[in-house]
Short mmCIF file of C-alpha atoms and ligand atoms in Angstrom, two decimals:
data_model
loop_
_atom_site.label_atom_id
_atom_site.label_comp_id
_atom_site.label_asym_id
_atom_site.label_seq_id
_atom_site.Cartn_x
_atom_site.Cartn_y
_atom_site.Cartn_z
CA MET A 1 34.90 -40.96 -72.08
CA PRO A 2 32.44 -41.81 -69.28
CA LEU A 3 33.31 -40.34 -65.88
CA ARG A 4 33.00 -41.79 -62.38
CA VAL A 5 32.77 -39.91 -59.07
CA ARG A 6 32.59 -41.41 -55.59
CA GLY A 7 32.10 -39.84 -52.17
CA ARG A 8 29.37 -38.92 -49.72
CA THR A 9 26.29 -36.89 -50.57
CA LEU A 10 24.10 -34.44 -48.66
CA PRO A 11 21.92 -34.04 -46.73
CA ASP A 12 21.97 -37.72 -45.73
CA GLU A 13 25.78 -38.13 -45.76
CA ALA A 14 25.33 -41.46 -47.53
CA ALA A 15 28.01 -43.06 -49.70
CA ILE A 16 27.37 -42.39 -53.38
CA GLU A 17 28.96 -43.60 -56.59
CA LEU A 18 27.86 -42.10 -59.88
CA TRP A 19 28.79 -42.56 -63.50
CA ILE A 20 28.37 -39.85 -66.09
CA ILE A 21 27.75 -40.81 -69.65
CA ASP A 22 26.47 -38.64 -72.52
CA GLY A 23 26.03 -35.77 -70.06
CA ARG A 24 23.70 -37.72 -67.78
CA ILE A 25 23.91 -39.34 -64.38
CA SER A 26 23.87 -43.12 -64.08
CA THR A 27 23.85 -45.11 -60.86
CA GLU A 28 24.81 -48.23 -62.78
CA ARG A 29 28.42 -49.09 -63.47
CA VAL A 30 29.70 -47.95 -66.85
CA ALA A 31 32.70 -49.83 -68.20
CA GLY A 32 35.87 -47.91 -68.91
CA ALA A 33 34.91 -44.82 -66.88
CA ASP A 34 37.59 -42.37 -65.81
CA THR A 35 37.48 -41.80 -62.03
CA VAL A 36 37.72 -38.01 -61.68
CA PHE A 37 36.79 -37.69 -57.98
CA ASP A 38 37.09 -40.15 -55.11
CA GLY A 39 36.44 -39.27 -51.46
CA GLY A 40 34.88 -36.07 -50.12
CA TRP A 41 31.44 -34.70 -50.86
CA ILE A 42 29.23 -34.77 -53.94
CA MET A 43 26.05 -32.73 -54.33
CA PRO A 44 23.86 -31.22 -57.05
CA GLY A 45 24.88 -27.85 -58.47
CA LEU A 46 24.06 -24.84 -56.30
CA VAL A 47 20.93 -22.78 -56.98
CA ASP A 48 20.84 -19.00 -56.86
CA ALA A 49 17.08 -18.53 -56.45
CA HIS A 50 17.21 -14.77 -57.02
CA CYS A 51 19.76 -13.29 -59.35
CA HIS A 52 19.73 -11.34 -62.58
CA VAL A 53 21.65 -12.38 -65.68
CA GLY A 54 21.41 -9.58 -68.22
CA LEU A 55 20.99 -6.74 -65.73
CA GLY A 56 23.59 -4.10 -64.95
CA GLN A 57 23.67 -0.94 -62.83
CA HIS A 58 21.67 0.99 -65.44
CA GLY A 59 19.51 -1.78 -66.86
CA ALA A 60 20.16 -3.74 -70.05
CA ILE A 61 23.66 -4.96 -70.88
CA THR A 62 25.27 -6.74 -73.84
CA LEU A 63 24.98 -10.50 -74.29
CA ASP A 64 28.76 -10.76 -73.82
CA GLU A 65 28.39 -9.11 -70.41
CA ALA A 66 25.47 -11.37 -69.55
CA THR A 67 27.55 -14.38 -70.58
CA ALA A 68 30.35 -13.24 -68.27
CA GLN A 69 27.83 -12.94 -65.40
CA ALA A 70 26.64 -16.49 -66.01
CA GLU A 71 30.24 -17.78 -66.19
CA THR A 72 30.98 -16.17 -62.83
CA GLU A 73 28.03 -18.03 -61.31
CA ARG A 74 29.14 -21.33 -62.87
CA ASP A 75 32.67 -20.95 -61.52
CA VAL A 76 31.37 -20.81 -57.91
CA GLY A 77 29.15 -23.83 -58.54
CA ALA A 78 25.81 -22.03 -59.11
CA LEU A 79 24.54 -24.22 -61.96
CA LEU A 80 20.83 -23.33 -61.73
CA LEU A 81 19.76 -19.68 -61.63
CA ARG A 82 16.29 -18.28 -61.12
CA ASP A 83 16.55 -14.99 -62.99
CA CYS A 84 14.24 -12.57 -61.17
CA GLY A 85 13.85 -10.11 -64.01
CA SER A 86 16.13 -8.93 -66.78
CA PRO A 87 15.73 -6.14 -69.37
CA THR A 88 18.13 -8.01 -71.69
CA ASP A 89 16.71 -10.91 -73.66
CA THR A 90 19.12 -13.67 -72.63
CA ARG A 91 17.22 -16.62 -74.07
CA SER A 92 19.99 -17.27 -76.63
CA LEU A 93 22.29 -18.16 -73.71
CA ASP A 94 20.42 -21.46 -73.47
CA ASP A 95 22.37 -22.55 -76.57
CA HIS A 96 25.66 -22.16 -74.65
CA HIS A 97 26.07 -25.50 -72.94
CA ASP A 98 28.94 -24.26 -70.82
CA LEU A 99 26.62 -21.80 -69.01
CA PRO A 100 24.35 -22.48 -66.00
CA ARG A 101 20.70 -23.28 -66.59
CA ILE A 102 18.52 -20.18 -66.24
CA ILE A 103 14.87 -20.10 -65.18
CA ARG A 104 13.67 -16.69 -66.35
CA ALA A 105 10.94 -14.39 -65.10
CA GLY A 106 10.94 -12.16 -68.19
CA ARG A 107 11.08 -8.44 -67.40
CA HIS A 108 10.18 -6.72 -64.14
CA LEU A 109 6.69 -5.19 -64.24
CA ALA A 110 6.26 -1.80 -62.54
CA ARG A 111 4.50 1.58 -62.80
CA PRO A 112 6.17 4.76 -64.19
CA LYS A 113 8.83 6.16 -61.83
CA ARG A 114 8.17 3.31 -59.39
CA TYR A 115 11.36 1.27 -59.79
CA ILE A 116 15.01 1.66 -60.76
CA PRO A 117 15.19 3.47 -64.14
CA GLY A 118 15.85 1.14 -67.09
CA PHE A 119 14.96 -2.07 -65.28
CA ALA A 120 11.20 -2.61 -65.73
CA VAL A 121 8.37 -2.52 -68.22
CA GLU A 122 6.47 0.49 -66.84
CA LEU A 123 2.67 0.37 -67.16
CA ASP A 124 0.79 3.69 -67.36
CA ASP A 125 -2.49 2.13 -66.24
CA GLU A 126 -2.41 -0.52 -63.52
CA TRP A 127 -5.14 -2.48 -65.30
CA GLN A 128 -2.58 -3.22 -68.04
CA LEU A 129 -0.95 -5.60 -65.54
CA PRO A 130 -2.90 -8.83 -66.29
CA ALA A 131 -2.08 -8.62 -70.02
CA ALA A 132 1.54 -7.69 -69.27
CA VAL A 133 1.85 -10.64 -66.92
CA ALA A 134 0.49 -12.97 -69.62
CA GLU A 135 3.05 -11.59 -72.09
CA GLN A 136 5.97 -12.08 -69.68
CA ALA A 137 4.72 -15.56 -68.79
CA LEU A 138 5.12 -16.50 -72.45
CA ARG A 139 8.65 -14.99 -72.60
CA GLY A 140 9.91 -16.55 -69.38
CA ASP A 141 10.53 -20.02 -68.03
CA GLY A 142 7.67 -20.36 -65.59
CA TRP A 143 7.97 -17.23 -63.45
CA VAL A 144 6.78 -13.62 -63.62
CA LYS A 145 8.28 -10.80 -61.53
CA LEU A 146 6.30 -7.87 -60.15
CA VAL A 147 7.59 -4.85 -58.31
CA GLY A 148 5.31 -4.97 -55.26
CA ASP A 149 6.41 -1.77 -53.56
CA TRP A 150 8.87 1.07 -54.07
CA ILE A 151 9.23 4.67 -52.93
CA ASP A 152 6.26 6.82 -53.96
CA ARG A 153 7.82 10.27 -54.09
CA SER A 154 4.41 11.94 -53.75
CA VAL A 155 4.03 10.19 -50.40
CA GLY A 156 7.72 10.21 -49.41
CA ASP A 157 7.68 6.58 -48.32
CA LEU A 158 7.46 3.02 -49.60
CA ALA A 159 4.01 2.26 -50.99
CA PRO A 160 2.35 -0.58 -52.93
CA LEU A 161 2.29 -0.24 -56.74
CA TRP A 162 -0.95 -2.13 -57.38
CA SER A 163 -4.44 -2.36 -55.97
CA ASP A 164 -5.68 -5.69 -54.65
CA ASP A 165 -8.17 -6.33 -57.52
CA VAL A 166 -5.45 -5.79 -60.12
CA LEU A 167 -3.13 -8.21 -58.33
CA LYS A 168 -5.79 -10.89 -58.16
CA ALA A 169 -6.51 -10.59 -61.91
CA ALA A 170 -2.80 -10.52 -62.78
CA ILE A 171 -1.79 -13.49 -60.65
CA ASP A 172 -4.77 -15.48 -61.97
CA ALA A 173 -3.60 -14.63 -65.51
CA ALA A 174 -0.07 -15.88 -64.76
CA HIS A 175 -1.37 -19.11 -63.27
CA ALA A 176 -3.64 -19.62 -66.29
CA HIS A 177 -0.46 -19.43 -68.41
CA GLY A 178 1.31 -21.96 -66.19
CA ALA A 179 3.63 -19.41 -64.58
CA ARG A 180 4.29 -18.72 -60.93
CA VAL A 181 4.55 -15.13 -59.71
CA THR A 182 6.94 -13.42 -57.35
CA ALA A 183 7.34 -9.82 -56.22
CA HIS A 184 9.94 -7.45 -54.90
CA VAL A 185 8.65 -6.24 -51.50
CA PHE A 186 10.62 -4.20 -48.93
CA GLY A 187 7.85 -2.78 -46.73
CA GLU A 188 4.81 -4.00 -44.80
CA ASP A 189 1.83 -2.62 -46.73
CA ALA A 190 2.15 -4.44 -50.08
CA LEU A 191 2.34 -7.90 -48.53
CA PRO A 192 -1.33 -8.69 -47.68
CA GLY A 193 -2.62 -7.79 -51.16
CA LEU A 194 0.01 -9.91 -52.89
CA ILE A 195 -0.34 -12.91 -50.60
CA ASN A 196 -4.15 -12.87 -50.63
CA ALA A 197 -4.05 -12.67 -54.43
CA GLY A 198 -2.20 -16.00 -54.46
CA ILE A 199 1.37 -14.93 -55.19
CA ASP A 200 3.81 -17.86 -55.08
CA CYS A 201 6.85 -16.17 -53.58
CA ILE A 202 8.00 -12.96 -51.91
CA GLU A 203 11.46 -11.50 -52.59
CA HIS A 204 13.24 -9.69 -49.70
CA GLY A 205 10.23 -9.67 -47.33
CA THR A 206 11.93 -7.33 -44.86
CA GLY A 207 8.56 -5.88 -43.82
CA LEU A 208 7.03 -9.19 -42.73
CA THR A 209 4.81 -8.94 -39.65
CA ASP A 210 3.29 -11.74 -37.58
CA ASP A 211 0.05 -11.23 -39.55
CA SER A 212 1.67 -11.42 -42.98
CA ILE A 213 3.74 -14.45 -41.90
CA ALA A 214 0.46 -16.16 -40.90
CA LEU A 215 -1.03 -15.22 -44.29
CA MET A 216 1.99 -16.68 -46.11
CA LEU A 217 1.64 -19.91 -44.17
CA GLU A 218 -2.04 -20.09 -45.02
CA HIS A 219 -1.34 -19.50 -48.73
CA ARG A 220 1.86 -21.60 -48.79
CA THR A 221 3.88 -18.64 -50.09
CA ALA A 222 7.65 -19.07 -50.33
CA LEU A 223 10.27 -16.50 -49.30
CA VAL A 224 13.64 -15.57 -50.81
CA PRO A 225 15.06 -12.98 -48.41
CA THR A 226 18.29 -11.99 -50.26
CA LEU A 227 19.94 -11.12 -46.93
CA ILE A 228 23.25 -10.00 -48.43
CA ASN A 229 21.40 -7.42 -50.52
CA VAL A 230 19.50 -6.09 -47.50
CA GLU A 231 22.93 -4.97 -46.25
CA ASN A 232 22.52 -2.15 -48.80
CA PHE A 233 19.53 -0.64 -46.95
CA PRO A 234 21.56 1.80 -44.79
CA GLY A 235 23.27 3.09 -47.94
CA ILE A 236 19.89 3.50 -49.68
CA ALA A 237 18.67 5.47 -46.64
CA ASP A 238 21.80 7.67 -46.62
CA SER A 239 21.25 8.64 -50.25
CA ALA A 240 17.54 9.49 -49.73
CA VAL A 241 18.12 12.82 -47.96
CA ARG A 242 15.06 14.43 -49.62
CA TYR A 243 12.78 11.71 -48.23
CA PRO A 244 13.41 11.48 -44.47
CA THR A 245 10.33 9.31 -43.76
CA TYR A 246 11.42 6.81 -46.38
CA ALA A 247 15.03 6.88 -45.14
CA ALA A 248 13.89 6.21 -41.56
CA HIS A 249 11.63 3.40 -42.80
CA MET A 250 14.50 1.72 -44.67
CA ARG A 251 16.74 1.96 -41.59
CA ASP A 252 13.98 0.51 -39.41
CA LEU A 253 13.39 -2.36 -41.86
CA TYR A 254 17.13 -3.04 -41.86
CA THR A 255 17.38 -3.31 -38.08
CA ARG A 256 14.43 -5.73 -37.99
CA THR A 257 15.42 -7.90 -40.98
CA TYR A 258 17.15 -10.78 -39.22
CA PRO A 259 14.52 -11.23 -36.46
CA ARG A 260 11.63 -11.00 -38.97
CA ILE A 261 13.13 -13.47 -41.44
CA ALA A 262 13.99 -15.74 -38.50
CA ALA A 263 10.34 -15.55 -37.36
CA ALA A 264 9.19 -16.52 -40.86
CA ARG A 265 11.50 -19.53 -40.85
CA GLU A 266 10.40 -20.59 -37.38
CA ALA A 267 6.77 -20.35 -38.47
CA GLY A 268 7.52 -22.82 -41.27
CA ILE A 269 7.67 -20.58 -44.36
CA PRO A 270 9.73 -22.34 -47.07
CA LEU A 271 12.78 -20.20 -47.58
CA TYR A 272 15.39 -20.28 -50.37
CA ALA A 273 18.77 -18.67 -50.98
CA GLY A 274 19.09 -15.85 -53.48
CA SER A 275 21.96 -13.37 -53.77
CA ASP A 276 20.18 -10.69 -55.87
CA ALA A 277 23.33 -10.43 -57.97
CA GLY A 278 23.06 -8.33 -61.09
CA SER A 279 22.96 -4.69 -60.15
CA THR A 280 24.39 -3.72 -56.75
CA ILE A 281 25.50 -7.20 -55.70
CA GLU A 282 28.29 -8.81 -57.72
CA HIS A 283 27.70 -12.20 -59.28
CA GLY A 284 29.21 -15.28 -57.64
CA ARG A 285 28.09 -14.65 -54.05
CA ILE A 286 25.57 -17.42 -53.35
CA ALA A 287 27.90 -18.92 -50.72
CA ASP A 288 27.70 -15.63 -48.77
CA GLU A 289 23.89 -15.84 -48.77
CA VAL A 290 24.08 -19.42 -47.45
CA GLU A 291 26.30 -18.12 -44.65
CA ALA A 292 23.83 -15.30 -43.90
CA LEU A 293 20.98 -17.83 -43.64
CA LYS A 294 22.82 -19.46 -40.72
CA LYS A 295 22.37 -16.16 -38.85
CA ILE A 296 18.58 -16.56 -38.87
CA GLY A 297 18.96 -19.88 -37.11
CA MET A 298 19.16 -22.29 -40.03
CA SER A 299 21.48 -25.25 -39.47
CA PRO A 300 24.46 -25.46 -41.86
CA THR A 301 22.73 -28.38 -43.61
CA ASP A 302 19.39 -26.57 -43.99
CA ALA A 303 21.08 -23.34 -45.14
CA LEU A 304 22.91 -25.30 -47.83
CA GLY A 305 19.71 -27.12 -48.79
CA ALA A 306 18.05 -23.73 -49.35
CA ALA A 307 20.67 -23.16 -52.08
CA CYS A 308 20.72 -26.71 -53.37
CA TRP A 309 18.46 -29.78 -53.02
CA ASP A 310 15.49 -27.98 -51.44
CA ALA A 311 15.60 -25.13 -53.97
CA ARG A 312 15.85 -27.63 -56.83
CA ARG A 313 12.74 -29.44 -55.62
CA TRP A 314 10.87 -26.13 -55.31
CA LEU A 315 11.87 -25.14 -58.85
CA GLY A 316 10.98 -28.58 -60.22
CA ARG A 317 14.55 -29.49 -61.18
CA PRO A 318 16.31 -32.78 -60.41
CA GLY A 319 19.22 -33.45 -58.10
CA LEU A 320 21.55 -36.45 -58.40
CA ASP A 321 18.88 -38.64 -59.96
CA PRO A 322 19.55 -41.36 -62.54
CA GLY A 323 18.95 -39.93 -65.99
CA ALA A 324 19.22 -36.31 -64.82
CA SER A 325 21.68 -33.96 -66.45
CA ALA A 326 25.05 -34.31 -64.71
CA ASP A 327 25.12 -30.90 -63.01
CA LEU A 328 27.07 -31.56 -59.82
CA LEU A 329 29.81 -30.39 -57.52
CA CYS A 330 32.59 -32.29 -55.75
CA TYR A 331 34.33 -31.03 -52.60
CA ALA A 332 37.30 -32.46 -50.69
CA ASP A 333 36.12 -30.62 -47.54
CA ASP A 334 32.59 -30.44 -46.13
CA PRO A 335 30.84 -27.62 -48.09
CA ARG A 336 28.81 -26.75 -44.97
CA ARG A 337 31.96 -25.37 -43.33
CA GLY A 338 31.62 -21.93 -44.89
CA PRO A 339 31.84 -19.79 -48.01
CA GLY A 340 35.57 -20.42 -48.44
CA VAL A 341 34.84 -24.10 -49.06
CA LEU A 342 31.40 -23.78 -50.67
CA SER A 343 32.38 -21.32 -53.39
CA GLU A 344 35.47 -23.31 -54.41
CA PRO A 345 34.50 -26.84 -55.43
CA GLU A 346 37.33 -29.14 -56.43
CA LEU A 347 35.32 -30.15 -59.42
CA ILE A 348 32.32 -28.64 -61.21
CA ILE A 349 30.48 -30.85 -63.69
CA LEU A 350 27.85 -29.17 -65.88
CA ARG A 351 25.92 -31.18 -68.48
CA GLY A 352 28.57 -33.87 -68.02
CA LYS A 353 31.47 -31.54 -68.84
CA MET A 354 34.17 -30.87 -66.25
CA PHE A 355 35.12 -27.40 -65.07
CA ARG A 356 37.85 -27.33 -62.47
CA ALA A 357 37.74 -24.42 -60.05
CA LYS A 358 40.92 -25.51 -58.27
CA CYS A 359 44.15 -26.97 -59.63
ZN1 ZN B 401 16.50 -8.64 -57.64
#
């Protein structure tokens, strides 16, 4: 039976009335529709722009576990996920129409001993990167994920994984295959090489300086800061007792995170919400990241947009457009009020099918 929902939408707070037929949105009246929501707020499904479906504490997991991760995201309204690297091949999940849509980045690309064990494809020779990027571009859904920096135990501190020439060749290779590239970066030193090479996005970005912010602006690089995951930095430092320089660096990055990310936003860097769920962070926490974005000075509307309409536009996915898949959320209360409201929609509709989070 066709469905009908009516309320106000965001960010413009305009009245909206939608019909849902054959899984798609219609703005034209459909006879015999069942009104399933009337009053309150209606918006496109939330976006988690950095999470991992198919990644556990030690790397790959079973498809049943990956399915459960995706279900957890759906049940808090995260209906579009940008998977920022997964060692498990989760492409078969696309056949499960009750699961969120996933935009994959293939597998993380790193060097030996230069990322969390079990997570990445580890390249012995850095010049293998362009070919590896091309391979992951073919496996993914338009993104490739690099590890930009990590502790180098021979140095005892964070250090870049790749030289600038390699990055330029690799990012060119991704773009030639129609894929955008992003990178995990905690520290300062890896940023200029990545940004100058034309990378499309930086994940975490805790080591941003005024110079690298200016470079990102010049190159129109986006930022996904994953603020709730940065809360793990003091714990990472505590466990790195053999590497005091690294531990001090991580603590210093942590204390500067909010002012640096705020400076990036003020400078005009496009910024999107990602929870980094999948290893340390539990799935289903995108609302907490939206709340954290308010602490860098984003308005409640802009913080929500970074996890919804703005992130969808950036990822090339529709919102509440006629003909689009009916992936939407309905709230009795204003979802900008906080995580308690945002993560508990009255009604979740995915591909036209209703999932009720609340009774
Ligand atoms: Zn991540």
